[in-house]
CSV table of C-alpha atoms in Angstrom, one decimal:
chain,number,residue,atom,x,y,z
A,643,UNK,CA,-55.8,4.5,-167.2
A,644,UNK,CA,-59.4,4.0,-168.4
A,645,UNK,CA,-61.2,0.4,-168.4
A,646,UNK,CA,-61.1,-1.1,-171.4
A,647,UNK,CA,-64.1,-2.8,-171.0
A,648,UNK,CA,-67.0,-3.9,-168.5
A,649,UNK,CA,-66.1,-7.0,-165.9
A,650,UNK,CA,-69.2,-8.4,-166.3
A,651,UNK,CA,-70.5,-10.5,-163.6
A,652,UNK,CA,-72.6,-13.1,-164.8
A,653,UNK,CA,-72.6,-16.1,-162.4
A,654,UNK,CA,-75.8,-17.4,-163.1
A,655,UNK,CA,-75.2,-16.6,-167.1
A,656,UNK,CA,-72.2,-19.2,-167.5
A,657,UNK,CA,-73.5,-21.9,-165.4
A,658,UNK,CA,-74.3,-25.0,-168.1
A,659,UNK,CA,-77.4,-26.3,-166.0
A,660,UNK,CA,-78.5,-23.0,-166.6
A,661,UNK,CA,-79.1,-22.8,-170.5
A,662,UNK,CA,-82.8,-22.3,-171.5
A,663,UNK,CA,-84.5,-21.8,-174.3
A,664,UNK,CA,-86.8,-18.4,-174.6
A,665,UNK,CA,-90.5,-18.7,-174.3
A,666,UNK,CA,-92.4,-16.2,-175.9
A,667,UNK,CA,-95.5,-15.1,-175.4
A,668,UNK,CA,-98.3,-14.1,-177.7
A,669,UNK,CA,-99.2,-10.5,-176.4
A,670,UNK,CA,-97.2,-7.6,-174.6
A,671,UNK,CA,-97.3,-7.4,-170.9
A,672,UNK,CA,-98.1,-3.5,-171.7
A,673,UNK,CA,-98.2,-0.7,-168.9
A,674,UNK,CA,-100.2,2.9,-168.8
A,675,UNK,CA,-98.7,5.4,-171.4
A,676,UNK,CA,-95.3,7.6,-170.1
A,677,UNK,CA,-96.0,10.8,-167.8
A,678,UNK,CA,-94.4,13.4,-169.6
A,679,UNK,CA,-90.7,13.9,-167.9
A,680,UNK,CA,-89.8,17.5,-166.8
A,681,UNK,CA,-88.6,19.3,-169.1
A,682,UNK,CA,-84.9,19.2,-169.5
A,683,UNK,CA,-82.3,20.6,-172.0
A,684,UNK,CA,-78.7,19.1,-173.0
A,685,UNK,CA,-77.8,15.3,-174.2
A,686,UNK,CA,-79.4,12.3,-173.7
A,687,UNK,CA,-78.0,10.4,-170.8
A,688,UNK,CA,-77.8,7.3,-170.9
A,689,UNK,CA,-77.4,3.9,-167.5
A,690,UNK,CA,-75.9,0.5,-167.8
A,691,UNK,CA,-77.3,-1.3,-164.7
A,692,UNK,CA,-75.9,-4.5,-163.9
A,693,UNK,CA,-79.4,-6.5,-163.0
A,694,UNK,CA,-77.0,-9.9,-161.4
A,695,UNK,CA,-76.0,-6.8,-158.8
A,696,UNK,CA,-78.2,-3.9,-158.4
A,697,UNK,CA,-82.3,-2.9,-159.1
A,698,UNK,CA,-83.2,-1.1,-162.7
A,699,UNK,CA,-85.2,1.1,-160.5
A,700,UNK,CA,-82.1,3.1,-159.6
A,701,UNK,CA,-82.0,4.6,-162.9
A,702,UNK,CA,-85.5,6.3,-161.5
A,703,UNK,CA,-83.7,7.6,-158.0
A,704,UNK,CA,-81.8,10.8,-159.8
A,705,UNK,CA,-83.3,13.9,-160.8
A,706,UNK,CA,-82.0,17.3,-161.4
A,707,UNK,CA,-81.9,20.0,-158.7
A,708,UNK,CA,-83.0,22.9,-160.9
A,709,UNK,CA,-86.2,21.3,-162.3
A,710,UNK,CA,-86.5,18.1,-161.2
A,711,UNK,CA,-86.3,16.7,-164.7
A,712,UNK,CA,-84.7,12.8,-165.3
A,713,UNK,CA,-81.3,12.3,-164.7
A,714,UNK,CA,-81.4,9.4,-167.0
A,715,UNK,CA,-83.1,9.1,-170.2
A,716,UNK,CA,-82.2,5.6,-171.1
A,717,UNK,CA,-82.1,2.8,-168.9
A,718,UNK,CA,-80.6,-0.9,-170.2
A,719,UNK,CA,-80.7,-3.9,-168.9
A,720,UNK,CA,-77.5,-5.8,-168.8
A,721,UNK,CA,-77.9,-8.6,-170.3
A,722,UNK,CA,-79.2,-10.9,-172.2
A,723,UNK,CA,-77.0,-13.3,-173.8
A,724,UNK,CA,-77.0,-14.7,-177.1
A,725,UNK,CA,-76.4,-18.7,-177.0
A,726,UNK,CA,-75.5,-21.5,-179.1
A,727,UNK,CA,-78.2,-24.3,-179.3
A,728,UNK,CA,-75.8,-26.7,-180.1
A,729,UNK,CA,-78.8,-29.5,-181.0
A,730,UNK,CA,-80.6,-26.7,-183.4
A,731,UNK,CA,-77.3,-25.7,-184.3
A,732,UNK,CA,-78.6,-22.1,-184.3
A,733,UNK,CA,-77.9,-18.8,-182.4
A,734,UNK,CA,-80.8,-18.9,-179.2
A,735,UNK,CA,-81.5,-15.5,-177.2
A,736,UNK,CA,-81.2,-16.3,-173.3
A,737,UNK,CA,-82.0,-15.0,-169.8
A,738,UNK,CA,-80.3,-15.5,-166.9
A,739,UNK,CA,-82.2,-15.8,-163.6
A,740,UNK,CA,-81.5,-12.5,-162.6
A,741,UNK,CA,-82.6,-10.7,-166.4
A,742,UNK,CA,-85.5,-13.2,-166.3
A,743,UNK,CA,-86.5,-12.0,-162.9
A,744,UNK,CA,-87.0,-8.6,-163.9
A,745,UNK,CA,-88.3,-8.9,-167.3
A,746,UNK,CA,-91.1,-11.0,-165.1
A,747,UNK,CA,-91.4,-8.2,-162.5
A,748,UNK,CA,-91.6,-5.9,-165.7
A,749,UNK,CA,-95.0,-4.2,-163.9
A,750,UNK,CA,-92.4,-3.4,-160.6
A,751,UNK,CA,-88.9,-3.1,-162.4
A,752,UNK,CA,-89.7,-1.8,-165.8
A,753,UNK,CA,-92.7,0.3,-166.0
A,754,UNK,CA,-92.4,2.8,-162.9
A,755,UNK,CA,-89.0,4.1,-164.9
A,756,UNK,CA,-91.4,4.4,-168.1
A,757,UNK,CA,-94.1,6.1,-166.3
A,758,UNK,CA,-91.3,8.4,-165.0
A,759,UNK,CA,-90.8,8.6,-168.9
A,760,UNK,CA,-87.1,6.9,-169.1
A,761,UNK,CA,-86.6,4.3,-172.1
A,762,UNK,CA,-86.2,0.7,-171.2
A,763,UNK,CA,-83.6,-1.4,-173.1
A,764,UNK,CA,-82.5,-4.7,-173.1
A,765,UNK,CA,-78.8,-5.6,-174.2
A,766,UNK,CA,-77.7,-9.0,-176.0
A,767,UNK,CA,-74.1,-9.8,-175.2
A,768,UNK,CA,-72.2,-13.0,-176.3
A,769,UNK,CA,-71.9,-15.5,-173.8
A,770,UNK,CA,-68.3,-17.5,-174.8
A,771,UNK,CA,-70.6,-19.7,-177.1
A,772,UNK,CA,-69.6,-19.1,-180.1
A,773,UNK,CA,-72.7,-17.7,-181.1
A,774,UNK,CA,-72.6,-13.5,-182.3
A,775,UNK,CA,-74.2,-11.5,-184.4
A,776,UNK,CA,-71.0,-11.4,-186.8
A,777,UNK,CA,-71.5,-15.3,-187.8
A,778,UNK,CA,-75.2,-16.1,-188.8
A,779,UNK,CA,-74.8,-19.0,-191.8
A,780,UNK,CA,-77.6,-17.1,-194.4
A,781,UNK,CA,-80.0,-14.6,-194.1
A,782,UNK,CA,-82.6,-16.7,-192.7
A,783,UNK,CA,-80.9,-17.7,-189.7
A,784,UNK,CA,-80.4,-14.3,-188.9
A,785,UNK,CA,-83.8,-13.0,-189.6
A,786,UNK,CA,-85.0,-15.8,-187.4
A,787,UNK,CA,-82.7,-14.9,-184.7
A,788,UNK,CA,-84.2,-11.2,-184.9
A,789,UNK,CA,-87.4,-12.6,-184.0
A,790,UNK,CA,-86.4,-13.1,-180.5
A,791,UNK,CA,-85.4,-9.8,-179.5
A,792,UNK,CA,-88.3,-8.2,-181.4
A,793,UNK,CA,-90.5,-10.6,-179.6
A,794,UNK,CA,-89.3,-10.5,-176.2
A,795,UNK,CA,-89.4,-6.4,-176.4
A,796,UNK,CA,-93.4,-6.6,-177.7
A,797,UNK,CA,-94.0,-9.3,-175.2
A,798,UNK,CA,-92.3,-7.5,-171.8
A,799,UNK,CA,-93.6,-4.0,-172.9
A,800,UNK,CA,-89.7,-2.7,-173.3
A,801,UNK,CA,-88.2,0.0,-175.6
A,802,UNK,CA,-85.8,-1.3,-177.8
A,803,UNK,CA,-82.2,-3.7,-178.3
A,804,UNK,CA,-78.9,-2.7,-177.7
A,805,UNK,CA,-76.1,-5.2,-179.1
A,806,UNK,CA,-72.8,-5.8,-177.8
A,807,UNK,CA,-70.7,-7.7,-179.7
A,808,UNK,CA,-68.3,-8.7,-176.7
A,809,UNK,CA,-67.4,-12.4,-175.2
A,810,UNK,CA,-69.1,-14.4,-178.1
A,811,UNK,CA,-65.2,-16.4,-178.8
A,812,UNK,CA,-66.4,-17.2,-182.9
A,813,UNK,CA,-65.6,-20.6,-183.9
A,814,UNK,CA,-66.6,-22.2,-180.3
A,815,UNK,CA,-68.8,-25.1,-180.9
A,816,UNK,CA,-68.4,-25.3,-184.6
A,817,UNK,CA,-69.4,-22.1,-185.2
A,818,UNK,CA,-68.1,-20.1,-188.5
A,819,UNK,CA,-65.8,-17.2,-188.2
A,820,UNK,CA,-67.4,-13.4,-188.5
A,821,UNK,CA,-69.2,-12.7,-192.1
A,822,UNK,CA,-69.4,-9.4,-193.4
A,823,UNK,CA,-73.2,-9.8,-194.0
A,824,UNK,CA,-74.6,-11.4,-190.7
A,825,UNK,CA,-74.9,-8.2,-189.0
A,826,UNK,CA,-76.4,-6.2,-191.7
A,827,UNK,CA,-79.1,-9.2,-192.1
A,828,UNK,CA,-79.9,-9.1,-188.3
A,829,UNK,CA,-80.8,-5.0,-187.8
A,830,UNK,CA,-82.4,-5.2,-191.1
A,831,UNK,CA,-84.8,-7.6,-189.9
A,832,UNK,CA,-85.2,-6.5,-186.5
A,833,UNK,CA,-85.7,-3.1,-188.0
A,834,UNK,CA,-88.6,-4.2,-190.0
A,835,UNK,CA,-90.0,-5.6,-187.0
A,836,UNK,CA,-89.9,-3.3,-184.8
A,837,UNK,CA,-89.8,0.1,-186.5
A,838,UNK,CA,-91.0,2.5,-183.9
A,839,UNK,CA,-88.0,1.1,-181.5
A,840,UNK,CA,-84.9,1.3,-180.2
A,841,UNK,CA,-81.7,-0.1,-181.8
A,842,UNK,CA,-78.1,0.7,-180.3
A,843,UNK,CA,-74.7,0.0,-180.9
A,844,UNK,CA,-72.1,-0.5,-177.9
A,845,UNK,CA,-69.3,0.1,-180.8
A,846,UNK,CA,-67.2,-2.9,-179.7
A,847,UNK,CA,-66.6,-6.3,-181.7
A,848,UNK,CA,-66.5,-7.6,-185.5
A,849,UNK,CA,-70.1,-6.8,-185.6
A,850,UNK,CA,-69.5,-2.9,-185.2
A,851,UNK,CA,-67.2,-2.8,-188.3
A,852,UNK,CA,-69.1,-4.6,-190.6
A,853,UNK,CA,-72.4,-2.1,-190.9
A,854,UNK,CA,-72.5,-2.6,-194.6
A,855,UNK,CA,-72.8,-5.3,-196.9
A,856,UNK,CA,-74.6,-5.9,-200.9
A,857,UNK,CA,-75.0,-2.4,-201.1
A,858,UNK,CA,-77.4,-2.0,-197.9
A,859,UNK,CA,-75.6,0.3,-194.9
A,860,UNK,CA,-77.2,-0.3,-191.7
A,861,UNK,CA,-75.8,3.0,-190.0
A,862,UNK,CA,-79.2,4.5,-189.9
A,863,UNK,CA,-80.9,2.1,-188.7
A,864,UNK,CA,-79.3,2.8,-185.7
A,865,UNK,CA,-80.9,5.1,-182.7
A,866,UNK,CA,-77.7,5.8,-181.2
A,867,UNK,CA,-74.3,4.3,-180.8
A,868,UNK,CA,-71.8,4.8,-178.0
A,869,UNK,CA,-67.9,4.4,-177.1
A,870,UNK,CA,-67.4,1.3,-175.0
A,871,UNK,CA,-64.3,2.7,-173.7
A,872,UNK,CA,-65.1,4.0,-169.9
A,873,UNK,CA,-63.1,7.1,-169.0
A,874,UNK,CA,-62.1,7.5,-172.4
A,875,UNK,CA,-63.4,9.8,-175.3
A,876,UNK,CA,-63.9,8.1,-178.9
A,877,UNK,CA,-66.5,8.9,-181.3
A,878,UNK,CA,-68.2,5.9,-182.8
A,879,UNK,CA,-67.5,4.8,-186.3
A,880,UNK,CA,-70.8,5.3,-187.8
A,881,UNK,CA,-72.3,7.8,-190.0
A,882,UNK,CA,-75.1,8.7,-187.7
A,883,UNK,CA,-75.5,12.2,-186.6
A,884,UNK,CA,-73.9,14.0,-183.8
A,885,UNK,CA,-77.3,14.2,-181.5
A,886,UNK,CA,-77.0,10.2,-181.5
A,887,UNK,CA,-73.3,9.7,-180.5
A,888,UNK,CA,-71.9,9.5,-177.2
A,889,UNK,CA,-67.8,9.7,-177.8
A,890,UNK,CA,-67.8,9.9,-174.3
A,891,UNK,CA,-68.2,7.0,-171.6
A,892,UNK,CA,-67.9,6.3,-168.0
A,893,UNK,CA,-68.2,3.6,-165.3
A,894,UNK,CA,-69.9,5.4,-162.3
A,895,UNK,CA,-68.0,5.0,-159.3
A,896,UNK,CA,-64.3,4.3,-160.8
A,897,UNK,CA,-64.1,6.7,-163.6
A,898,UNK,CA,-62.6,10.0,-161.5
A,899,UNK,CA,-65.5,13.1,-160.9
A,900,UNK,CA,-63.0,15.5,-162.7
A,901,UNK,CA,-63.1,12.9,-165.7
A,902,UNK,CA,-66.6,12.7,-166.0
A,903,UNK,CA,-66.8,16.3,-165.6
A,904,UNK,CA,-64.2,16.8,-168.7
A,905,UNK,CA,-66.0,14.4,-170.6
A,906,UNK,CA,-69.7,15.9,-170.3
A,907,UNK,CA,-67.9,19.3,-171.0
A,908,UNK,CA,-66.7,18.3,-174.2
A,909,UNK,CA,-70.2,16.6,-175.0
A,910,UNK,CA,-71.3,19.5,-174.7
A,911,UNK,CA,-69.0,21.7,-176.5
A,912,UNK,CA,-68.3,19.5,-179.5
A,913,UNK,CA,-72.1,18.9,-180.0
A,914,UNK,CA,-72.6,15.9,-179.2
A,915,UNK,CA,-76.2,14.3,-177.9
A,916,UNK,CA,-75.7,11.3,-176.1
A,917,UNK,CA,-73.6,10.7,-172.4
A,918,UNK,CA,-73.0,7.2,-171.7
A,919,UNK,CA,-72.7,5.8,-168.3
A,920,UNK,CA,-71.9,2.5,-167.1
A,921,UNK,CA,-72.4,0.2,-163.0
A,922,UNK,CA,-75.4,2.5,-161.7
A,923,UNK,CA,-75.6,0.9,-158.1
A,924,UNK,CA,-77.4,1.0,-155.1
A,925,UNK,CA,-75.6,3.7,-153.5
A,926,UNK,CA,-76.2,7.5,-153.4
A,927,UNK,CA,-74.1,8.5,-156.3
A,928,UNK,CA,-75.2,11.8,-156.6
A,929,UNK,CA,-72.1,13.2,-156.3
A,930,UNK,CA,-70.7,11.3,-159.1
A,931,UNK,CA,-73.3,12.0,-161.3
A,932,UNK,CA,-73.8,15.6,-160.5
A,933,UNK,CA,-70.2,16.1,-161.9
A,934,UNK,CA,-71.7,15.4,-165.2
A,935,UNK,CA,-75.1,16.6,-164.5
A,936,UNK,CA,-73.6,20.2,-163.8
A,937,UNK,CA,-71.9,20.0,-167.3
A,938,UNK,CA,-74.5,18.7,-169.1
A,939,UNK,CA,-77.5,20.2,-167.5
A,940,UNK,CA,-76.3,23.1,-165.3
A,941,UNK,CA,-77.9,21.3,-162.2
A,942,UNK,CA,-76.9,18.9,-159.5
A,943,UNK,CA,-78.3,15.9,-158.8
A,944,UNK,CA,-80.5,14.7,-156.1
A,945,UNK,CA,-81.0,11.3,-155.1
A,946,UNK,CA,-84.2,10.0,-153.6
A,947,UNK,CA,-83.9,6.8,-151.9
């Protein structure tokens, strides 16, 4: 049976003491341009990583036998939260300890995976608030909400937003019930402010079902979208292209090697671009991963500690 969804640790995210307010900064924290990768051919392969557990710079450990390209492509950081101000009476973007830590060590934990030319995203998850993306009141709350993310990926130097429209519990705290237009007001407006970026979709929640509204579909606004589903196969519900889907998804570590294998096969030989992975730890997982590597690459994967 394959997990339904991620468990999520986020001590430090729950605790009430803990809710702050984001201060942004003027200018991005910028680092030198990307090192071209080696080359590599096949699907985009995408890492969850778990920052309450485990270092983003594990993403950077695996590279391909035959070549010694990237392993991973995309790297996110999981996760931001999206919180109720309950004074404002507006949606807040919040970091716990553990994100804040490495968006502050961004020169450490963020830019020696860009200079090894992997993307660096941060995801946005509820946080049991009853603030989501689903439930902004007008237009202008959610265009000022889309100033956070935008702001917080110019002022950390990161590559994009990925939304996950899990754990925000709608109607906590007064808030209203899912909208049909709150979502497609939110990646409008961050889209405009950050064109050149990335946007994803972890296809879970109310959000992920209501991409269009007054005639505006948000589908293409998209970089990619993925199945949340881990050891499952499900292609996304958007009308984006093949190369930016990833029907398949695994949790490294509990989703079987033959699964993974089956999975990246299909990827593969259905045309899909994009392989989804979920839990990158601290361990030497290269033989996990080379049982997707081998089917999406032709190559094993070495791990450098």
């Amino acid at each position: 049976m394959f997990t339904p969804v991620r468990s999520r640790i986020r001590t430090a995210a729950l605790a009430l003491s803990a809710i702050t307010a984001l201060a942004l900064g003027a200018t991005a924290t910028t680092g030198a341009a990307a090192a071209p990768a080696a080359a590599k051919q096949g699907p985009t392969s995408v890492a969850y990583v778990e920052v309450n557990n485990n270092s983003m710079l594990n993403v950077g450990k695996y590279t391909l036998a035959n070549g010694g390209g990237n392993v991973f492509d995309v790297a996110v950081i999981f996760a931001a939260n999206i919180n109720y101000d309950t004074s404002a009476k507006a949606a807040t973007l919040y970091f716990n300890e553990n994100v804040q830590r490495v968006l502050d060590n961004a020169a450490t934990q963020i830019r020696p995976l860009q200079q090894k030319g992997i993307k660096v995203v941060l995801s946005v998850l509820g946080n049991h608030q009853g603030a989501g993306f689903a439930n902004f009141p007008s237009q202008q709350a959610a265009s000022t909400f889309a100033k956070r993310p935008s702001d917080t990926v110019a002022k950390y130097g990161l590559d994009g937003i990925d939304f996950d429209d899990e754990y925000a519990e709608y109607g906590n705290n007064g808030t209203g019930q899912p909208n049909a237009s709150s979502f497609v007001y939110l990646v409008s407006a961050l889209r405009a402010n950050m064109p050149d970026k990335i946007i994803s979709l972890y296809n879970i929640g109310p959000a992920a079902s209501r991409l269009s509204y007054g005639g505006v579909d948000i589908s293409s606004k998209f970089d990619y979208a993925w199945n949340p589903y881990y050891g499952s196969w499900q292609v996304p519900g958007i009308a984006l292209p093949k190369s930016k889907l990833s029907p398949a998804a695994v949790e490294i570590g509990r989703t079987s090697q033959s699964t993974a294998a089956n999975l990246a096969r299909r990827t593969v030989s259905e045309g899909y671009g994009v392989y989804l992975t979920y839990n990158l730890d601290g361990a030497d997982r290269s033989a996990d991963v080379s049982a997707f590597t081998r089917e999406l690459y032709g190559s094993d994967a070495h791990y450098t500690p």
